[in-house]
CSV table of C-alpha atoms in Angstrom, one decimal:
chain,number,residue,atom,x,y,z
A,52,MET,CA,35.5,-11.6,-108.5
A,53,PRO,CA,31.8,-11.1,-109.1
A,54,ASP,CA,30.2,-7.2,-108.4
A,55,ALA,CA,27.4,-7.0,-106.1
A,56,GLU,CA,24.7,-6.9,-109.5
A,57,ALA,CA,26.4,-10.2,-110.8
A,58,SER,CA,25.8,-11.9,-107.3
A,59,ALA,CA,22.3,-10.6,-107.2
A,60,ALA,CA,21.8,-12.3,-110.4
A,61,VAL,CA,23.0,-15.4,-109.6
A,62,GLY,CA,21.2,-15.3,-106.4
A,63,SER,CA,17.8,-15.1,-108.2
A,64,ARG,CA,18.2,-17.9,-110.4
A,65,PRO,CA,16.4,-20.7,-109.7
A,66,PRO,CA,18.4,-23.8,-108.5
A,67,ASP,CA,17.6,-25.9,-111.2
A,68,LEU,CA,20.3,-24.3,-113.2
A,69,LEU,CA,22.7,-26.6,-111.0
A,70,ARG,CA,22.3,-29.6,-113.1
A,71,PRO,CA,24.8,-32.2,-112.9
A,72,ARG,CA,27.0,-31.3,-116.1
A,73,GLY,CA,28.7,-33.8,-118.4
A,74,SER,CA,27.3,-37.1,-117.4
A,75,ASN,CA,27.8,-39.9,-119.7
A,76,GLN,CA,23.9,-39.7,-120.2
A,77,VAL,CA,24.0,-35.8,-120.8
A,78,GLY,CA,26.5,-35.8,-123.9
A,79,MET,CA,29.5,-34.3,-125.1
A,80,ARG,CA,28.3,-30.4,-125.1
A,81,GLN,CA,28.1,-30.6,-121.3
A,82,PHE,CA,31.1,-32.8,-120.6
A,83,ASN,CA,32.8,-29.8,-122.6
A,84,GLU,CA,31.4,-27.4,-120.1
A,85,ARG,CA,33.3,-29.5,-117.2
A,86,VAL,CA,36.6,-29.1,-119.2
A,87,VAL,CA,36.3,-25.7,-119.6
A,88,LEU,CA,35.2,-25.1,-115.8
A,89,GLN,CA,38.2,-27.5,-114.7
A,90,ALA,CA,40.7,-25.3,-116.6
A,91,LEU,CA,39.4,-22.2,-115.2
A,92,ARG,CA,39.7,-23.9,-111.8
A,93,VAL,CA,43.4,-24.9,-112.2
A,94,HIS,CA,44.4,-21.4,-114.1
A,95,THR,CA,42.2,-19.2,-112.0
A,96,SER,CA,41.7,-17.1,-115.1
A,97,LEU,CA,41.7,-17.0,-118.6
A,98,PRO,CA,40.5,-15.3,-122.0
A,99,LYS,CA,38.2,-16.9,-124.5
A,100,ALA,CA,41.3,-17.6,-126.9
A,101,ASP,CA,43.4,-19.2,-124.0
A,102,LEU,CA,40.5,-21.4,-123.2
A,103,ALA,CA,40.7,-22.6,-126.8
A,104,ARG,CA,44.2,-23.2,-126.7
A,105,LEU,CA,44.2,-25.3,-123.6
A,106,THR,CA,40.8,-27.2,-124.2
A,107,GLY,CA,41.5,-28.1,-127.9
A,108,LEU,CA,38.1,-26.6,-128.5
A,109,SER,CA,37.5,-24.6,-131.2
A,110,ALA,CA,36.8,-20.3,-130.9
A,111,GLN,CA,33.1,-20.8,-131.7
A,112,THR,CA,32.5,-23.5,-129.3
A,113,ILE,CA,34.1,-21.7,-126.8
A,114,GLY,CA,32.2,-19.0,-127.2
A,115,LEU,CA,28.8,-21.1,-127.0
A,116,ILE,CA,30.0,-22.9,-123.8
A,117,THR,CA,31.3,-19.5,-122.0
A,118,ALA,CA,27.7,-17.6,-122.8
A,119,ARG,CA,26.0,-20.5,-121.0
A,120,LEU,CA,28.3,-21.0,-118.0
A,121,GLU,CA,28.1,-17.1,-117.8
A,122,GLU,CA,23.9,-17.5,-118.2
A,123,ASP,CA,23.8,-20.1,-115.6
A,124,GLY,CA,26.0,-17.7,-113.1
A,125,LEU,CA,28.9,-20.1,-113.1
A,126,ILE,CA,31.6,-18.0,-114.5
A,127,VAL,CA,32.0,-13.9,-114.7
A,128,LYS,CA,34.0,-11.7,-116.8
A,129,GLN,CA,36.9,-9.7,-115.3
A,130,GLY,CA,38.3,-6.4,-116.2
A,131,ARG,CA,39.7,-6.2,-119.8
A,132,VAL,CA,43.6,-6.8,-120.0
A,133,ARG,CA,45.4,-4.3,-122.2
A,134,GLY,CA,49.0,-3.6,-123.4
A,135,ARG,CA,49.2,-6.9,-125.7
A,136,ILE,CA,49.1,-6.8,-129.6
A,137,GLY,CA,45.6,-6.9,-130.6
A,138,GLN,CA,42.4,-6.4,-129.2
A,139,PRO,CA,42.3,-6.4,-125.6
A,140,SER,CA,41.3,-9.8,-123.9
A,141,VAL,CA,38.3,-9.9,-121.1
A,142,PRO,CA,39.5,-13.0,-118.8
A,143,LEU,CA,36.8,-15.3,-117.4
A,144,ALA,CA,37.0,-17.0,-113.8
A,145,LEU,CA,34.8,-18.7,-111.6
A,146,ASN,CA,32.0,-17.1,-109.9
A,147,PRO,CA,32.5,-17.7,-106.4
A,148,ASP,CA,28.5,-17.5,-105.5
A,149,GLY,CA,28.2,-20.0,-108.5
A,150,ALA,CA,27.8,-23.0,-106.5
A,151,PHE,CA,28.5,-24.1,-102.9
A,152,ALA,CA,29.4,-27.6,-101.2
A,153,ILE,CA,29.5,-28.9,-97.5
A,154,GLY,CA,32.6,-30.9,-96.3
A,155,ILE,CA,32.5,-32.8,-93.1
A,156,LYS,CA,35.0,-34.5,-91.1
A,157,VAL,CA,34.5,-36.9,-88.6
A,158,GLY,CA,37.6,-37.8,-86.9
A,159,ARG,CA,38.8,-40.0,-83.7
A,160,ARG,CA,39.5,-36.6,-81.8
A,161,GLY,CA,37.0,-34.1,-83.4
A,162,ALA,CA,34.6,-33.2,-86.1
A,163,GLU,CA,35.0,-30.3,-88.1
A,164,TRP,CA,32.2,-28.6,-90.6
A,165,MET,CA,32.9,-26.5,-93.6
A,166,LEU,CA,31.2,-24.7,-96.2
A,167,ILE,CA,33.4,-23.4,-99.4
A,168,ASP,CA,32.4,-21.8,-102.5
A,169,PHE,CA,32.6,-22.3,-106.3
A,170,ALA,CA,36.3,-21.1,-106.2
A,171,ALA,CA,36.8,-23.7,-103.2
A,172,GLN,CA,37.2,-20.8,-100.9
A,173,VAL,CA,36.0,-21.6,-97.3
A,174,ARG,CA,33.4,-19.0,-96.5
A,175,GLU,CA,32.6,-20.6,-92.8
A,176,ARG,CA,33.8,-23.5,-91.2
A,177,HIS,CA,32.6,-24.6,-87.2
A,178,ALA,CA,34.7,-27.4,-85.5
A,179,ILE,CA,34.1,-29.4,-82.3
A,180,SER,CA,36.9,-31.6,-80.3
A,181,TYR,CA,36.4,-34.8,-78.1
A,182,GLU,CA,38.3,-37.8,-76.5
A,183,PHE,CA,36.1,-40.0,-78.7
A,184,PRO,CA,32.8,-39.4,-80.8
A,185,ASP,CA,29.5,-40.3,-79.2
A,186,ALA,CA,27.6,-41.1,-81.9
A,187,GLU,CA,24.2,-40.3,-80.0
A,188,GLN,CA,25.7,-36.7,-79.5
A,189,LEU,CA,27.7,-36.3,-83.0
A,190,LEU,CA,25.2,-37.7,-85.5
A,191,PRO,CA,22.5,-34.7,-84.5
A,192,ALA,CA,25.4,-32.2,-84.6
A,193,ILE,CA,26.5,-33.0,-88.0
A,194,ALA,CA,22.8,-32.3,-88.8
A,195,GLU,CA,22.6,-29.1,-87.0
A,196,HIS,CA,25.6,-27.9,-88.6
A,197,ILE,CA,24.9,-29.0,-92.4
A,198,HIS,CA,21.3,-26.8,-91.8
A,199,ARG,CA,23.2,-23.7,-90.2
A,200,LEU,CA,25.9,-23.4,-93.0
A,201,GLN,CA,23.1,-24.0,-95.9
A,202,GLY,CA,20.4,-21.6,-94.0
A,203,GLY,CA,23.4,-18.8,-93.9
A,204,LEU,CA,23.8,-18.8,-97.5
A,205,GLY,CA,20.3,-17.0,-97.4
A,206,PRO,CA,19.2,-17.1,-101.2
A,207,LEU,CA,22.1,-18.6,-102.3
A,208,ALA,CA,21.3,-21.7,-100.2
A,209,GLY,CA,19.5,-23.5,-103.3
A,210,ARG,CA,23.5,-23.1,-105.0
A,211,THR,CA,24.6,-26.1,-102.5
A,212,VAL,CA,25.4,-28.9,-104.4
A,213,GLY,CA,26.1,-31.2,-101.8
A,214,THR,CA,28.1,-32.6,-99.1
A,215,GLY,CA,31.2,-34.3,-98.6
A,216,LEU,CA,32.0,-36.6,-95.9
A,217,ALA,CA,35.2,-37.7,-94.5
A,218,ALA,CA,35.9,-40.3,-92.1
A,219,PRO,CA,37.9,-43.1,-91.3
A,220,PHE,CA,36.6,-46.4,-93.0
A,221,ARG,CA,36.5,-48.1,-89.5
A,222,LEU,CA,36.0,-45.4,-87.0
A,223,GLY,CA,36.1,-47.8,-84.4
A,224,GLY,CA,39.6,-49.5,-85.5
A,225,TRP,CA,42.5,-50.0,-83.4
A,226,HIS,CA,40.1,-49.8,-80.1
A,227,HIS,CA,42.9,-51.8,-78.1
A,228,THR,CA,45.2,-49.0,-79.3
A,229,LEU,CA,42.6,-46.2,-78.2
A,230,GLY,CA,41.5,-47.7,-75.0
A,231,LEU,CA,38.1,-48.3,-76.3
A,232,SER,CA,35.6,-51.2,-75.3
A,233,LYS,CA,34.5,-53.6,-77.7
A,234,ALA,CA,31.0,-52.0,-77.4
A,235,GLN,CA,32.4,-48.2,-78.1
A,236,SER,CA,34.4,-49.4,-80.8
A,237,ASP,CA,31.2,-51.9,-82.4
A,238,VAL,CA,28.9,-48.9,-82.5
A,239,TRP,CA,31.1,-47.0,-85.3
A,240,ASN,CA,32.1,-50.2,-86.9
A,241,GLN,CA,28.6,-51.6,-87.6
A,242,MET,CA,27.2,-48.1,-88.6
A,243,ASP,CA,27.3,-47.1,-91.9
A,244,LEU,CA,27.6,-43.2,-91.1
A,245,ALA,CA,27.1,-42.3,-95.1
A,246,ALA,CA,23.8,-43.5,-94.7
A,247,GLU,CA,23.0,-41.8,-91.6
A,248,VAL,CA,24.2,-38.5,-92.5
A,249,ARG,CA,22.0,-39.0,-95.7
A,250,ALA,CA,19.1,-39.6,-93.4
A,251,ARG,CA,19.8,-36.3,-91.9
A,252,THR,CA,19.6,-34.2,-94.8
A,253,ASP,CA,17.7,-33.8,-98.3
A,254,MET,CA,21.3,-33.2,-100.2
A,255,PRO,CA,23.5,-35.7,-102.0
A,256,VAL,CA,26.0,-36.8,-100.1
A,257,SER,CA,29.4,-38.3,-100.9
A,258,PHE,CA,31.7,-40.5,-99.1
A,259,ALA,CA,35.7,-40.7,-98.8
A,260,ARG,CA,38.0,-42.1,-96.4
A,261,ASP,CA,39.5,-39.5,-94.5
A,262,THR,CA,42.9,-39.3,-95.7
A,263,VAL,CA,41.8,-39.8,-99.0
A,264,ALA,CA,39.6,-36.8,-99.0
A,265,ALA,CA,43.0,-34.7,-97.5
A,266,CYS,CA,44.9,-36.3,-100.7
A,267,VAL,CA,41.8,-34.7,-102.8
A,268,ALA,CA,42.5,-31.1,-101.4
A,269,GLU,CA,46.2,-31.3,-102.0
A,270,LEU,CA,45.8,-32.7,-105.5
A,271,VAL,CA,43.1,-29.8,-106.4
A,272,MET,CA,44.3,-26.8,-104.3
A,273,GLY,CA,48.0,-27.9,-103.1
A,274,ARG,CA,51.2,-29.6,-104.6
A,275,GLY,CA,49.0,-31.3,-107.4
A,276,HIS,CA,48.9,-28.4,-109.5
A,277,ASP,CA,52.6,-29.1,-110.0
A,278,LEU,CA,52.9,-32.7,-109.4
A,279,LYS,CA,51.9,-35.5,-111.8
A,280,SER,CA,52.0,-38.4,-109.3
A,281,PHE,CA,52.9,-38.6,-105.6
A,282,LEU,CA,52.0,-40.6,-102.9
A,283,TYR,CA,50.5,-38.9,-99.9
A,284,VAL,CA,50.9,-39.2,-96.1
A,285,PHE,CA,48.9,-37.3,-93.8
A,286,VAL,CA,50.0,-37.5,-90.3
A,287,ASP,CA,46.6,-37.3,-87.9
A,288,THR,CA,45.6,-39.0,-84.9
A,289,PHE,CA,46.2,-41.9,-86.8
A,290,VAL,CA,48.8,-41.6,-89.9
A,291,GLY,CA,47.5,-42.7,-93.2
A,292,GLY,CA,47.9,-41.5,-96.7
A,293,GLY,CA,46.7,-41.7,-100.4
A,294,LEU,CA,47.7,-41.7,-104.0
A,295,VAL,CA,47.8,-39.6,-107.0
A,296,ILE,CA,48.9,-41.3,-110.3
A,297,ASN,CA,49.0,-38.9,-113.5
A,298,SER,CA,46.9,-36.4,-112.0
A,299,HIS,CA,44.3,-38.7,-110.8
A,300,LEU,CA,43.7,-40.0,-107.4
A,301,HIS,CA,43.6,-43.7,-107.5
A,302,THR,CA,41.8,-45.4,-104.9
A,303,GLY,CA,42.6,-49.3,-105.3
A,304,ALA,CA,40.0,-52.4,-105.1
A,305,HIS,CA,38.4,-51.2,-102.2
A,306,GLY,CA,38.9,-47.5,-101.9
A,307,ASN,CA,41.8,-48.2,-99.6
A,308,ALA,CA,44.8,-47.5,-101.7
A,309,GLY,CA,47.5,-45.3,-99.3
A,310,ALA,CA,46.2,-47.2,-96.5
A,311,LEU,CA,49.8,-46.6,-94.9
A,312,ALA,CA,48.3,-46.7,-91.1
A,313,SER,CA,48.5,-50.6,-91.4
A,314,LEU,CA,52.1,-50.8,-93.1
A,315,PRO,CA,54.4,-53.5,-91.0
A,316,MET,CA,57.4,-52.4,-89.8
A,317,GLN,CA,59.2,-55.3,-90.2
A,318,PRO,CA,58.6,-59.0,-91.5
A,319,ALA,CA,56.3,-61.5,-90.2
A,320,SER,CA,57.9,-64.3,-88.2
A,321,ALA,CA,56.7,-67.7,-87.8
A,322,GLY,CA,54.6,-68.4,-84.5
A,323,GLY,CA,55.6,-64.8,-83.3
A,324,ALA,CA,53.5,-61.7,-82.6
A,325,LEU,CA,52.2,-59.8,-85.2
A,326,PRO,CA,55.0,-57.0,-86.4
A,327,GLN,CA,54.0,-53.5,-85.3
A,328,GLN,CA,52.5,-51.5,-88.1
A,329,LEU,CA,53.2,-47.7,-89.1
A,330,ILE,CA,50.1,-46.3,-87.3
A,331,ALA,CA,52.0,-47.1,-83.8
A,332,GLU,CA,55.3,-45.4,-84.7
A,333,ALA,CA,54.2,-42.5,-86.5
A,334,SER,CA,50.6,-41.2,-85.5
A,335,LEU,CA,49.7,-38.0,-83.6
A,336,TRP,CA,48.2,-40.6,-80.9
A,337,GLU,CA,51.6,-41.8,-80.2
A,338,LEU,CA,52.8,-38.4,-79.2
A,339,GLU,CA,49.3,-38.0,-77.4
A,340,GLN,CA,51.0,-40.9,-75.5
A,341,ARG,CA,54.2,-39.3,-74.6
A,342,LEU,CA,52.8,-36.2,-73.5
A,343,ARG,CA,50.7,-37.7,-71.3
A,344,SER,CA,52.9,-40.0,-69.8
A,345,GLU,CA,54.6,-37.0,-68.7
A,346,GLY,CA,51.8,-35.3,-67.2
A,347,LEU,CA,51.2,-32.9,-69.6
A,348,ASP,CA,48.0,-32.0,-71.9
A,349,ALA,CA,48.0,-34.4,-74.4
A,350,THR,CA,46.1,-32.2,-77.0
A,351,ALA,CA,49.4,-30.0,-77.3
A,352,ALA,CA,50.1,-32.5,-80.1
A,353,TYR,CA,47.9,-30.8,-82.1
A,354,ASP,CA,49.6,-27.1,-81.9
A,355,ASP,CA,52.2,-24.7,-80.9
A,356,ARG,CA,53.0,-25.7,-77.7
A,357,ALA,CA,54.4,-29.4,-79.2
A,358,LEU,CA,57.7,-27.5,-79.6
A,359,GLN,CA,57.9,-25.2,-76.9
A,360,PRO,CA,59.0,-26.1,-73.2
A,361,PRO,CA,57.7,-28.4,-71.3
A,362,TYR,CA,56.3,-30.3,-74.2
A,363,ALA,CA,59.5,-30.0,-76.6
A,364,ALA,CA,61.3,-33.1,-74.7
A,365,ALA,CA,58.7,-35.9,-75.4
A,366,THR,CA,57.7,-34.1,-79.3
A,367,GLN,CA,61.5,-34.3,-80.0
A,368,ALA,CA,61.6,-38.0,-78.8
A,369,TRP,CA,58.5,-38.7,-81.0
A,370,LEU,CA,60.2,-37.1,-83.9
A,371,ALA,CA,63.0,-39.2,-84.2
A,372,SER,CA,61.0,-42.3,-83.7
A,373,ALA,CA,58.4,-41.4,-86.4
A,374,SER,CA,60.8,-40.0,-88.9
A,375,PHE,CA,62.3,-43.4,-89.3
A,376,ALA,CA,59.2,-45.3,-89.5
A,377,LEU,CA,57.9,-42.8,-92.1
A,378,ALA,CA,61.2,-43.3,-94.1
A,379,HIS,CA,60.9,-47.0,-93.9
A,380,ALA,CA,57.0,-46.4,-95.2
A,381,ILE,CA,58.6,-43.9,-98.4
A,382,ALA,CA,61.0,-46.5,-99.3
A,383,SER,CA,58.7,-49.4,-99.2
A,384,GLY,CA,56.3,-47.3,-101.1
A,385,THR,CA,59.1,-46.1,-103.7
A,386,ALA,CA,60.0,-49.8,-104.5
A,387,VAL,CA,56.5,-50.7,-105.4
A,388,LEU,CA,55.2,-47.6,-107.2
A,389,ASP,CA,58.3,-46.0,-108.0
A,390,LEU,CA,57.0,-42.3,-107.9
A,391,ALA,CA,59.1,-39.2,-107.8
A,392,ASP,CA,57.7,-37.4,-105.3
A,393,VAL,CA,56.0,-37.7,-101.9
A,394,VAL,CA,53.9,-35.3,-100.3
A,395,MET,CA,53.2,-35.0,-96.5
A,396,ASP,CA,51.0,-32.6,-94.6
A,397,GLY,CA,49.2,-33.3,-91.3
A,398,SER,CA,46.9,-31.9,-88.6
A,399,MET,CA,49.4,-30.3,-86.3
A,400,SER,CA,51.4,-27.2,-86.4
A,401,ARG,CA,53.4,-26.1,-89.1
A,402,PRO,CA,56.5,-25.7,-87.2
A,403,LEU,CA,56.0,-29.5,-86.2
A,404,LEU,CA,55.3,-30.2,-89.5
A,405,GLN,CA,58.5,-28.6,-90.9
A,406,ALA,CA,60.6,-30.4,-88.0
A,407,LEU,CA,59.1,-33.6,-89.0
A,408,LEU,CA,59.9,-33.0,-93.0
A,409,ASP,CA,63.4,-32.0,-92.2
A,410,GLN,CA,63.9,-35.1,-89.9
A,411,THR,CA,62.4,-37.6,-92.4
A,412,ARG,CA,64.3,-36.2,-95.2
A,413,ALA,CA,67.6,-37.0,-92.9
A,414,ALA,CA,66.0,-40.4,-92.4
A,415,LEU,CA,65.7,-40.9,-95.9
A,416,GLY,CA,69.1,-40.5,-96.7
A,417,ARG,CA,70.0,-42.9,-94.1
A,418,CYS,CA,68.0,-45.8,-96.2
A,419,ASN,CA,69.3,-48.5,-98.4
A,420,TRP,CA,68.5,-47.0,-102.1
A,421,GLU,CA,70.1,-49.9,-104.3
A,422,GLY,CA,68.0,-50.2,-106.9
A,423,LEU,CA,65.6,-47.6,-106.2
A,424,TRP,CA,65.4,-43.4,-106.9
A,425,GLN,CA,65.2,-41.8,-104.0
A,426,PRO,CA,61.8,-39.6,-104.1
A,427,ARG,CA,61.4,-36.0,-103.4
A,428,LEU,CA,59.8,-35.2,-100.4
A,429,HIS,CA,57.3,-32.4,-100.2
A,430,GLY,CA,55.5,-30.4,-97.4
A,431,GLY,CA,51.5,-30.3,-98.2
A,432,ARG,CA,49.6,-26.8,-98.7
A,433,ALA,CA,46.3,-27.6,-97.4
A,434,GLY,CA,47.4,-28.2,-94.0
A,435,ALA,CA,45.2,-29.5,-90.6
A,436,GLN,CA,41.9,-28.8,-92.5
A,437,ALA,CA,42.5,-30.8,-95.5
A,438,CYS,CA,40.1,-33.7,-94.6
A,439,ALA,CA,37.1,-31.5,-94.3
A,440,LEU,CA,38.0,-29.2,-97.8
A,441,GLY,CA,38.9,-32.3,-99.9
A,442,GLY,CA,35.3,-34.0,-98.5
A,443,ALA,CA,33.7,-30.5,-99.8
A,444,MET,CA,35.3,-31.0,-103.0
A,445,LEU,CA,33.9,-34.2,-103.4
A,446,PRO,CA,30.5,-32.8,-104.5
A,447,LEU,CA,31.7,-30.1,-106.4
A,448,HIS,CA,33.8,-32.5,-108.5
A,449,ALA,CA,30.9,-34.9,-109.2
A,450,ASN,CA,28.7,-32.1,-110.7
A,451,PHE,CA,31.3,-29.8,-112.5
A,452,ALA,CA,34.6,-31.6,-113.2
A,453,PRO,CA,35.1,-34.0,-116.2
A,454,ASP,CA,34.0,-37.5,-115.6
A,455,HIS,CA,37.5,-39.0,-117.0
A,456,ASP,CA,40.9,-38.2,-116.3
A,457,VAL,CA,41.3,-34.2,-117.6
A,458,PHE,CA,43.3,-32.3,-115.1
A,459,LEU,CA,44.9,-29.5,-117.1
A,460,LYS,CA,48.2,-28.4,-115.9
A,461,ALA,CA,50.2,-24.9,-116.4
A,462,ALA,CA,52.5,-25.0,-119.3
């Protein structure tokens, strides 16, 4: 971590030091800077010798790059490590005050704003809840929170590199399920939300589907450190997902890869009704409805009350149904992708996630795996804040991560 003198020095530097590093137009030197920064992000801290070994760059090149990054306030020296053969090594690490980014999640049940530093640690967070977002109220609130988070940095505000927005592609989708009027649905389905946010800030704004952003958070800060490829499942108000292949987020032709909510639960029949989708079985919306039908507070679906009386009976019934639906989705994904690992997370409490993982593993054991290899199911590490955290990582990646598929793994 940087000392007070180093932090003050960073704050005094002009914002133009936070130029994009490593775009195709800039060249190899800046790209190599990004590779070094990525190595430090993955491994937390490394001496120059290990940086050279991991990146394949020469010791001289590493010396030049790290000097430049230190001058720009993006990395800091840590205390000397003694006790090894040869000269004591000096580990280098990302300077948390080197850059900042803001993440925004706009969901069907609430919105969240998050400020993260260059080490991807959360500095400040705000959240609001609602039955369904009202555009006339939410859009001004988005701008207000962006300005508040950036302004709270004081002299470091100029080191904010951008805002990442995480939201459903069609926030007004499935309006019959949500009990919305077509007019309420159309407000959001006809809106370019990213453009609306860009119009309210002078910072660059990146956009990703909400569960894709959650997958980014898991890739960079969670299971992605250990798993090379995985199908990602995020159980929110509506269930969704993402896809990681060879340590790289795979978004698909329309940015919609891993859109598990739309997965049919059974084959279509000639002349029959459309088959039910995963969204109707494995979403917290369905748990909300079960609680509401019992005269209970539906918001308990998102907190520790869900597994406690008088909510537990409805929750257990939802777990039984959702786990089999999720097992079907995982088996279907395995048949197409042949992935060895699946990561599941959600916006519920950690005990409820664990119960869902346990019952889904049991349901997977009852699937027909003839001709397939059953994948391992892991719990996610990013948790309920994954969407906003992943959103905040988008501008950090755009400015400082390698431009192509370079995600260095621990040996």
